[in-house]
Coordinates of C-alpha atoms and ligand atoms in Angstrom, one line a residue:
X141 CA 121.9 168.0 68.0
X142 CA 122.3 165.1 70.4
X143 CA 119.5 162.6 71.1
X144 CA 118.9 160.7 74.3
X145 CA 117.1 157.4 74.2
X146 CA 115.2 157.1 77.3
X147 CA 115.2 153.6 78.9
X148 CA 113.1 154.7 81.9
X149 CA 116.0 156.5 83.8
X150 CA 115.0 159.0 86.4
X151 CA 118.0 160.9 84.9
X152 CA 117.2 161.1 81.2
X153 CA 116.0 164.6 81.5
X154 CA 119.2 165.5 83.4
X155 CA 121.4 164.0 80.7
X156 CA 119.5 166.4 78.3
X157 CA 120.0 169.4 80.5
X158 CA 123.7 168.7 80.9
X159 CA 124.0 168.4 77.1
X160 CA 122.3 171.8 76.8
X161 CA 124.7 173.2 79.2
X162 CA 127.2 172.8 76.4
X163 CA 125.0 175.0 74.2
X164 CA 124.2 172.0 72.2
X165 CA 120.5 171.2 71.5
X166 CA 119.4 168.0 72.9
X167 CA 116.2 166.0 72.5
X168 CA 114.9 162.8 74.4
X169 CA 113.5 160.0 72.2
X170 CA 111.8 156.8 72.9
X171 CA 114.1 153.9 73.3
X172 CA 112.5 151.7 70.6
X173 CA 112.8 154.4 67.8
X174 CA 114.0 152.8 64.6
X175 CA 117.6 153.3 63.4
X176 CA 116.0 154.6 60.1
X177 CA 114.1 157.4 61.9
X178 CA 117.3 158.3 64.0
X179 CA 119.2 158.5 60.6
X180 CA 116.5 160.9 59.3
X181 CA 116.9 163.1 62.4
X182 CA 120.5 163.0 61.7
X183 CA 121.9 163.8 65.2
X184 CA 125.6 164.2 65.8
X185 CA 125.5 161.8 68.7
X186 CA 123.3 159.2 70.6
X187 CA 123.2 158.7 74.3
X188 CA 121.5 155.8 75.7
X189 CA 120.3 156.6 79.2
X190 CA 120.3 154.4 82.3
X191 CA 117.1 152.5 83.4
X192 CA 115.7 150.2 86.1
X193 CA 115.6 147.1 84.0
X194 CA 118.1 144.2 83.6
X195 CA 119.3 143.4 80.1
X196 CA 118.8 139.7 80.7
X197 CA 115.2 140.1 81.8
X198 CA 112.3 139.1 79.5
X199 CA 110.7 142.3 78.1
X200 CA 113.7 144.5 79.0
X201 CA 113.6 147.7 76.9
X202 CA 116.0 147.5 74.0
X203 CA 117.0 149.7 71.2
X204 CA 117.3 148.9 67.6
X205 CA 120.7 147.4 67.2
X206 CA 121.2 148.8 63.9
X207 CA 121.8 152.2 65.5
X208 CA 125.3 151.1 66.5
X209 CA 126.1 150.7 62.8
X210 CA 124.8 154.2 61.7
X211 CA 128.3 155.7 62.2
X212 CA 126.9 158.2 64.6
X213 CA 128.8 158.1 68.0
X214 CA 127.0 156.3 70.7
X215 CA 127.5 156.8 74.5
X216 CA 125.7 154.1 76.7
X217 CA 125.3 155.1 80.3
X218 CA 124.8 152.5 83.0
X219 CA 122.0 150.4 81.5
X220 CA 122.7 151.9 78.2
X221 CA 126.2 150.6 78.4
X222 CA 125.1 147.2 79.4
X223 CA 122.7 147.2 76.4
X224 CA 125.5 148.3 74.2
X225 CA 127.6 145.4 75.4
X226 CA 124.8 143.0 75.1
X227 CA 124.1 144.1 71.5
X228 CA 127.7 144.0 70.5
X229 CA 128.8 140.9 72.3
X230 CA 129.7 141.2 76.0
X231 CA 128.5 139.7 79.2
X232 CA 126.4 141.4 81.8
X233 CA 126.1 139.9 85.2
X234 CA 124.4 140.7 88.5
X235 CA 126.9 142.2 91.0
X236 CA 126.8 140.6 94.4
X237 CA 125.7 143.8 96.0
X238 CA 123.8 146.6 94.4
X239 CA 126.3 149.4 94.1
X240 CA 125.0 152.8 94.9
X241 CA 127.1 155.7 95.9
X242 CA 130.5 157.3 95.3
X243 CA 133.4 155.5 93.7
X244 CA 136.9 156.3 92.6
X245 CA 137.5 155.7 89.0
X246 CA 141.0 155.1 87.6
X247 CA 141.6 155.8 83.9
X248 CA 143.6 153.1 82.4
X249 CA 144.0 154.1 78.9
X250 CA 144.2 157.8 77.6
X251 CA 141.3 158.3 75.1
X252 CA 139.1 161.1 73.9
X253 CA 136.3 160.5 76.5
X254 CA 138.6 161.2 79.4
X255 CA 140.6 163.9 77.6
X256 CA 141.8 166.5 80.0
X257 CA 140.5 164.7 83.0
X258 CA 142.7 163.5 85.9
X259 CA 143.7 159.8 85.9
X260 CA 141.6 159.3 89.1
X261 CA 138.1 160.9 89.5
X262 CA 135.2 160.6 91.8
X263 CA 132.1 159.1 90.1
X264 CA 128.6 158.2 91.1
X265 CA 127.5 154.6 90.8
X266 CA 123.9 153.3 90.9
X267 CA 123.5 149.8 89.5
X268 CA 122.6 146.2 90.2
X269 CA 124.2 144.7 87.1
X270 CA 127.5 145.4 85.6
X271 CA 129.7 144.2 82.7
X272 CA 131.5 140.9 83.7
X273 CA 133.4 140.7 80.6
X274 CA 133.8 142.6 77.4
X275 CA 134.0 141.1 73.8
X276 CA 137.3 141.4 72.0
X277 CA 135.8 144.2 70.0
X278 CA 135.8 146.4 73.1
X279 CA 138.7 147.7 75.2
X280 CA 138.5 149.0 78.8
X281 CA 139.2 152.5 79.4
X282 CA 138.5 152.9 83.1
X283 CA 137.8 150.9 86.3
X284 CA 136.9 151.2 89.9
X285 CA 137.8 148.8 92.8
X286 CA 134.5 147.0 92.4
X287 CA 133.8 147.6 88.7
X288 CA 136.5 146.3 86.3
X289 CA 134.8 147.8 83.2
X290 CA 133.7 151.3 84.4
X291 CA 134.3 152.7 80.9
X292 CA 134.7 151.0 77.6
X293 CA 135.1 151.8 73.8
X294 CA 134.6 149.8 70.9
X295 CA 137.8 149.1 68.9
X296 CA 136.2 150.0 65.4
X297 CA 132.9 151.7 65.9
X298 CA 132.6 155.2 67.7
X299 CA 130.7 153.5 70.5
X300 CA 131.5 154.1 74.2
X301 CA 130.0 152.9 77.5
X302 CA 130.3 154.0 81.1
X303 CA 128.9 152.4 84.1
X304 CA 128.7 155.5 86.3
X305 CA 126.6 158.6 86.0
X306 CA 128.3 161.6 84.5
X307 CA 125.1 163.7 84.6
X308 CA 124.6 163.8 88.4
X309 CA 126.4 166.4 90.5
X310 CA 127.9 163.6 92.6
X311 CA 130.1 163.1 89.6
X312 CA 132.0 166.4 89.9
X313 CA 133.8 166.1 86.4
X314 CA 130.9 164.6 84.7
X315 CA 130.1 167.7 82.8
X316 CA 133.7 167.6 81.3
X317 CA 133.2 164.0 80.3
X318 CA 129.9 164.8 78.5
X319 CA 131.5 167.8 76.9
X320 CA 134.3 165.4 75.7
X321 CA 131.6 163.2 74.1
X322 CA 129.4 165.9 72.7
X323 CA 132.2 168.2 71.4
X324 CA 135.2 166.0 71.2
X325 CA 133.8 162.7 69.9
X326 CA 130.6 163.9 68.1
X327 CA 132.0 167.3 66.9
X328 CA 129.1 169.3 68.0
X329 CA 129.5 173.1 67.9
X330 CA 128.3 175.1 70.9
X331 CA 125.7 177.1 68.8
X332 CA 122.5 176.6 70.7
X333 CA 121.9 179.7 72.7
X334 CA 118.6 180.8 74.3
X335 CA 118.8 184.2 72.8
X336 CA 118.8 182.6 69.2
X337 CA 116.2 180.3 70.4
X338 CA 114.0 183.1 71.5
X339 CA 114.4 184.9 68.2
X340 CA 113.6 181.9 66.2
X341 CA 110.5 181.4 68.4
X342 CA 109.5 185.0 68.0
X343 CA 109.8 184.8 64.3
X344 CA 107.8 181.5 64.1
X345 CA 105.0 183.1 66.3
X346 CA 104.9 186.0 64.0
X347 CA 104.6 183.9 61.0
X348 CA 102.0 181.6 62.5
X349 CA 99.9 184.3 64.0
X350 CA 100.0 186.8 61.2
X351 CA 97.6 189.5 62.1
X352 CA 95.2 187.5 64.2
X353 CA 94.8 187.7 68.0
X354 CA 96.2 185.5 70.7
X355 CA 95.0 185.1 74.2
X356 CA 97.1 184.1 77.1
X357 CA 96.2 183.2 80.7
X358 CA 98.2 185.0 83.3
X359 CA 98.7 183.4 86.7
X360 CA 101.6 185.3 88.2
X361 CA 103.7 182.2 87.7
X362 CA 107.0 182.1 85.8
X363 CA 105.8 180.1 82.8
X364 CA 102.7 182.2 81.9
X365 CA 104.7 185.5 82.4
X366 CA 107.5 184.3 80.1
X367 CA 104.9 183.1 77.5
X368 CA 103.3 186.5 77.6
X369 CA 106.6 188.5 77.5
X370 CA 107.7 186.4 74.5
X371 CA 104.4 186.8 72.8
X372 CA 104.3 190.6 73.5
X373 CA 107.7 190.8 71.9
X374 CA 106.5 189.0 68.9
X375 CA 103.2 190.5 68.3
X376 CA 102.7 193.4 70.8
X377 CA 99.1 194.6 70.8
X378 CA 97.6 191.5 69.1
X379 CA 98.1 189.9 72.5
X380 CA 95.1 189.7 75.0
X381 CA 95.9 188.5 78.5
X382 CA 93.2 187.1 81.0
X383 CA 93.8 186.9 84.7
X384 CA 91.0 184.9 86.6
X385 CA 91.0 186.0 90.2
X386 CA 89.3 183.1 91.9
X387 CA 89.6 184.6 95.4
X388 CA 92.3 181.8 96.2
X389 CA 95.3 184.0 95.3
X390 CA 98.0 184.9 97.9
X391 CA 98.0 188.3 99.6
X392 CA 98.3 191.2 97.0
X393 CA 98.7 188.7 94.2
X394 CA 96.2 190.3 91.8
X395 CA 97.8 193.8 92.2
X396 CA 101.2 192.2 91.7
X397 CA 100.3 190.6 88.6
X398 CA 98.6 193.7 87.3
X399 CA 101.7 195.8 88.1
X400 CA 103.9 193.2 86.4
X401 CA 101.7 193.3 83.5
X402 CA 101.8 197.1 83.2
X403 CA 105.5 197.2 83.3
X404 CA 106.3 194.4 81.0
X405 CA 103.6 193.5 78.6
X406 CA 101.3 196.7 78.2
X407 CA 98.6 195.2 76.2
X408 CA 95.0 194.2 76.5
X409 CA 94.4 192.8 80.1
X410 CA 91.2 191.3 81.3
X411 CA 90.9 190.7 84.9
X412 CA 87.9 188.5 85.7
X413 CA 86.7 189.0 89.4
X414 CA 85.2 185.6 90.1
X415 CA 85.7 185.2 93.8
X416 CA 82.0 185.0 94.5
X417 CA 81.5 182.3 92.0
X418 CA 84.4 180.2 93.4
X419 CA 83.4 180.7 97.0
X420 CA 79.8 179.7 96.2
X421 CA 80.9 176.5 94.4
X422 CA 83.2 175.6 97.2
X423 CA 80.7 176.1 100.0
X424 CA 80.3 173.0 102.2
X425 CA 82.9 171.0 100.1
X426 CA 85.8 169.6 102.1
X427 CA 87.0 166.7 99.9
X428 CA 90.4 167.8 98.5
X429 CA 89.7 166.2 94.9
X430 CA 86.2 167.6 94.7
X431 CA 87.6 171.0 95.6
X432 CA 90.1 170.8 92.8
X433 CA 87.5 169.5 90.5
X434 CA 85.1 172.5 91.1
X435 CA 87.9 175.0 91.1
X436 CA 89.2 173.6 87.7
X437 CA 85.7 173.6 86.2
X438 CA 85.0 177.1 87.4
X439 CA 88.3 178.3 86.0
X440 CA 87.6 176.9 82.6
X441 CA 84.0 178.4 82.5
X442 CA 85.3 181.9 83.6
X443 CA 88.3 181.7 81.2
X444 CA 86.1 180.6 78.3
X445 CA 83.4 183.4 79.0
X446 CA 86.0 186.0 78.9
X447 CA 87.9 184.6 75.9
X448 CA 84.9 184.3 73.9
X449 CA 84.3 188.0 74.5
X450 CA 87.5 188.9 73.0
X451 CA 86.9 189.7 69.4
X452 CA 88.8 187.8 66.8
X453 CA 90.7 185.7 69.2
X454 CA 92.2 182.8 67.2
X455 CA 95.0 181.3 69.3
X456 CA 95.5 180.3 72.8
X457 CA 99.1 180.5 74.2
X458 CA 100.0 178.1 76.9
X459 CA 103.1 177.6 79.0
X460 CA 103.6 173.8 78.3
X461 CA 107.3 172.9 79.0
X462 CA 109.5 170.2 77.7
X463 CA 109.0 167.8 80.6
X464 CA 105.4 168.0 80.2
X465 CA 105.6 167.2 76.5
X466 CA 108.0 164.2 77.4
X467 CA 105.9 163.0 80.2
X468 CA 102.6 163.2 78.6
X469 CA 103.9 161.3 75.5
X470 CA 102.9 164.2 73.2
X471 CA 106.0 163.9 71.0
X472 CA 105.6 161.0 68.5
X473 CA 109.3 160.3 68.6
X474 CA 109.5 161.0 72.4
X475 CA 109.2 158.4 75.1
X476 CA 105.7 156.9 75.9
X477 CA 103.6 158.7 78.5
X478 CA 104.6 157.9 82.1
X479 CA 102.4 158.3 85.0
X480 CA 102.0 161.9 85.3
X481 CA 101.6 162.9 88.9
X482 CA 101.7 166.5 88.4
X483 CA 98.5 168.7 88.0
X484 CA 100.3 171.5 86.4
X485 CA 99.9 170.2 82.8
X486 CA 96.8 170.3 80.7
X487 CA 95.4 173.7 81.5
X488 CA 92.5 174.5 79.2
X489 CA 90.6 171.9 77.1
X490 CA 90.9 171.8 73.3
X491 CA 87.0 172.3 72.8
X492 CA 87.6 175.9 73.6
X493 CA 88.1 176.0 69.8
X494 CA 91.4 178.0 69.8
X495 CA 94.5 177.0 68.0
X496 CA 97.3 176.3 70.5
X497 CA 100.6 178.1 70.7
X498 CA 103.1 176.5 73.0
X499 CA 106.3 178.6 72.6
X500 CA 108.1 176.9 75.6
X501 CA 107.6 173.3 74.7
X502 CA 111.2 172.7 74.0
X503 CA 112.5 174.2 77.2
X504 CA 113.3 173.0 80.7
X505 CA 112.2 175.1 83.7
X506 CA 115.6 176.6 84.4
X507 CA 115.9 177.6 80.7
X508 CA 112.5 179.3 80.9
X509 CA 113.8 181.3 83.9
X510 CA 117.0 182.2 81.9
X511 CA 114.8 183.2 78.9
X512 CA 112.5 185.3 81.2
X513 CA 115.6 187.2 82.4
X514 CA 116.7 187.8 78.8
X515 CA 113.3 189.0 77.9
X516 CA 113.7 191.7 80.7
X517 CA 111.5 190.1 83.4
X518 CA 112.7 191.0 86.9
X519 CA 114.6 188.3 89.0
X520 CA 111.9 188.2 91.7
X521 CA 109.3 187.3 89.1
X522 CA 111.5 184.8 87.3
X523 CA 112.5 183.0 90.5
X524 CA 109.1 183.0 92.0
X525 CA 108.1 179.7 93.8
X526 CA 105.4 177.7 92.0
X527 CA 101.8 178.2 93.2
X528 CA 99.2 175.5 92.6
X529 CA 96.3 176.2 90.2
X530 CA 93.7 175.7 93.0
X531 CA 95.6 178.2 95.0
X532 CA 95.2 178.6 98.7
X533 CA 92.2 176.2 98.6
X534 CA 94.6 173.2 98.9
X535 CA 96.4 174.9 101.8
X536 CA 93.1 175.8 103.7
X537 CA 92.2 172.2 104.8
X538 CA 88.7 171.2 104.9
X539 CA 86.0 173.6 103.8
X540 CA 87.2 176.9 102.4
X541 CA 85.6 179.9 103.7
X542 CA 86.5 183.8 103.2
X543 CA 87.4 184.0 106.9
X544 CA 89.9 181.1 106.8
X545 CA 91.3 182.3 103.6
X546 CA 92.0 185.8 105.3
X547 CA 93.8 184.1 108.1
X548 CA 95.8 181.8 105.8
X549 CA 96.7 184.8 103.5
X550 CA 98.1 186.8 106.4
X551 CA 100.2 183.9 107.9
X552 CA 101.4 182.9 104.3
X553 CA 102.7 186.4 103.8
X554 CA 104.6 186.3 106.9
X555 CA 106.3 183.0 106.1
X556 CA 107.3 184.3 102.6
X557 CA 108.6 187.6 104.0
X558 CA 110.7 186.0 106.6
X559 CA 112.2 183.6 104.2
X560 CA 113.0 186.4 101.8
X561 CA 114.5 188.5 104.6
X562 CA 116.7 185.6 105.7
X563 CA 118.0 185.5 102.1
X564 CA 116.7 181.8 101.7
X565 CA 114.0 182.3 99.0
X566 CA 116.2 181.1 96.2
X567 CA 117.6 178.3 98.2
X568 CA 114.1 176.7 99.0
X569 CA 111.8 175.6 96.2
X570 CA 108.4 176.3 97.8
X571 CA 107.7 177.9 101.2
X572 CA 104.2 178.6 102.4
X573 CA 101.7 178.4 105.3
X574 CA 98.9 175.9 105.7
X575 CA 95.9 176.5 107.8
X576 CA 95.0 173.3 109.8
X577 CA 91.4 172.4 110.7
X578 CA 92.4 172.0 114.3
X579 CA 91.8 174.3 117.2
X580 CA 93.9 174.1 120.3
X581 CA 94.2 175.7 123.6
X582 CA 96.6 178.5 124.3
X583 CA 97.0 181.5 126.6
X584 CA 97.4 185.0 125.5
X585 CA 97.9 187.7 128.0
X586 CA 95.7 186.4 130.9
X587 CA 93.1 184.9 128.7
X588 CA 92.6 181.4 127.5
X589 CA 92.4 181.0 123.7
X590 CA 91.0 178.3 121.6
X591 CA 92.3 179.2 118.1
X592 CA 93.6 177.7 114.9
X593 CA 97.0 176.1 114.2
X594 CA 99.1 176.9 111.2
X595 CA 101.7 174.8 109.6
X596 CA 104.8 176.0 107.9
X597 CA 105.9 174.0 104.9
X598 CA 109.2 174.6 103.1
X599 CA 110.7 172.1 100.8
X600 CA 113.8 171.7 98.7
X601 CA 113.5 169.9 95.4
X602 CA 114.7 170.0 91.9
X603 CA 111.7 168.4 90.1
X604 CA 108.7 168.6 92.6
X605 CA 108.3 164.8 92.1
X606 CA 110.4 164.1 95.3
X607 CA 111.3 166.7 97.9
X608 CA 112.8 167.1 101.3
X609 CA 111.9 169.5 103.9
X610 CA 114.1 172.5 104.1
X611 CA 116.4 172.7 107.2
X612 CA 115.4 176.2 108.0
X613 CA 117.3 177.7 110.9
X614 CA 115.5 177.6 114.4
X615 CA 115.8 181.3 114.7
X616 CA 113.9 181.8 111.5
X617 CA 111.2 179.3 112.4
X618 CA 111.0 181.2 115.7
X619 CA 110.6 184.6 114.1
X620 CA 107.9 183.2 111.8
X621 CA 106.0 181.6 114.6
X622 CA 106.0 184.6 116.9
X623 CA 105.0 186.9 114.2
X624 CA 102.2 184.6 113.0
X625 CA 100.8 184.2 116.5
X626 CA 101.1 187.9 117.3
X627 CA 100.0 189.4 114.1
X628 CA 97.4 187.1 112.7
X629 CA 94.2 186.9 114.6
X630 CA 92.7 183.6 115.1
X631 CA 96.1 181.6 115.3
X632 CA 97.7 180.5 118.6
X633 CA 99.9 177.7 117.4
X634 CA 102.5 177.1 114.7
X635 CA 104.1 173.8 113.6
X636 CA 106.8 173.0 111.3
X637 CA 106.2 170.2 108.7
X638 CA 109.1 167.9 108.6
X639 CA 107.9 165.3 106.1
X640 CA 109.6 164.4 102.9
X641 CA 107.9 163.7 99.6
X642 CA 107.4 160.7 99.3
X643 CA 105.5 159.6 101.4
X644 CA 104.0 162.9 102.1
X645 CA 103.4 165.4 99.3
X646 CA 104.3 169.1 99.1
X647 CA 100.8 170.4 99.4
X648 CA 98.7 169.1 102.3
X649 CA 95.7 168.3 100.1
Ligands
XMP832 P1 102.4 167.7 95.5 O1 101.5 168.4 96.5 O2 101.6 166.8 94.6 O3 102.8 168.9 94.6 O4 103.7 167.1 96.0 C1 103.9 169.0 93.7 C2 103.8 170.3 92.9 O5 102.6 170.4 92.2 C3 101.9 171.7 92.7 N1 100.5 171.2 92.8 C4 99.5 171.6 91.9 N2 99.6 172.5 90.9 N3 97.3 172.2 90.4 C5 98.5 172.8 90.1 O6 98.6 173.6 89.2 C6 97.2 171.4 91.6 O7 96.1 170.8 91.8 C7 98.4 171.1 92.3 N4 98.6 170.3 93.4 C8 99.9 170.5 93.7 C9 102.5 171.9 94.1 O8 102.3 173.3 94.6 C10 103.9 171.5 93.9 O9 104.7 172.5 93.2

């Protein structure tokens, strides 16, 4: 395996993903992990990520300098390179201008890091500091017009540094460079495959579970479906699934989940029909966080009541993913917890009394999707847009009522249907309708109307932490608008949300 030490880079996870693209297992570790612990983990290579700090600042995150002497190849990227130089004798200085954007990198000396790469290549820079001079012990491998030491190598130790970012797509040949490090320099073999991973997890689940029963919440989302499919493969009829219908699901969603279920994991399914309960507790509530709180609370109560009904249930399976593990600080060797803005983590509290099984905790989202396909789940399920736990409640602004939900459900179904018909479902990350608490004047036929407005929201994002609004074709927006106004009673106006995140969020509440 390869380990990435995280110095607070927004790209640390991307580096790990790129390494895994080489079929080499990669794990993200805290930056201050000791060299002894790294030696115990025995990785074949260490990558030091970028980061927002300056090495000459007080309190800048550092790594254990002994790691450079372990004999394990090290690649420092951006801040990681500056740290390497700082630790092994080199000068880091502030550049006059922050360099952010494309640059042309010229290879000055043939070397294993740039093997089979052209002598000039486009790279992506994003830094305020750079190396102003390198120690005698280093040699310069490449430069750009503004960065004399764009890539360096230690003369004796297997230690490299690059100022640019090979992990981003704006460095088109960055994948090859990382492959050169991972395979060429570190000697990793491309042996980490998702199918082997699935087999190992299935085996592990069988061993852990024995003849006991596992319950798994189904939401219709990708993660819970893949968990269920994996568990079904591992333990078959010892799996029980629970679907809580909170009355806040999209059009036909309950039927869809039941259909998927009956096709792919035909085991014990419990559907909890809890619409009345959720509607009662949402009555009169319009504050978004209070809506979320009540929905979360009711969900746990409903789930708990059903789970405790399932005889001999011992384990609870959850679709926790690797980014959740990293960001929540749950891995003792992993980076410390960052502020977790997402609400997707957590799920059910520990006091339910079940032992947890988290078979996806080593995987990134796109790996989960690939695994889903390997397990025989259909493309349309595996590529489904995420849907928030509180469901349509956070898209039905203000107080939630059955009538409003009915309007929203129809409008939302039209948005998704039209996006699918236009072949843009996979290209967009999340597309849906929002029912606004506004009424406006319109005219239909000869009559004046005073009806609701619907907003269409469609965003493109890779991590849901930042997002841009999708540049949907006007014709498509036009079709959505006229269908919604014509087909959905109670709507006479449609708007398109052109805000990015930040400063807006993806959901409206
Ligand atoms: P925002 O609106 O914060 O959403 O930009 C980012 C992602 O998180 C989803 N989301 C939620 N998921 N419970 C969830 O399970 C929630 O309360 C919640 N709020 C937002 C949202 O759909 C998007 O994918």
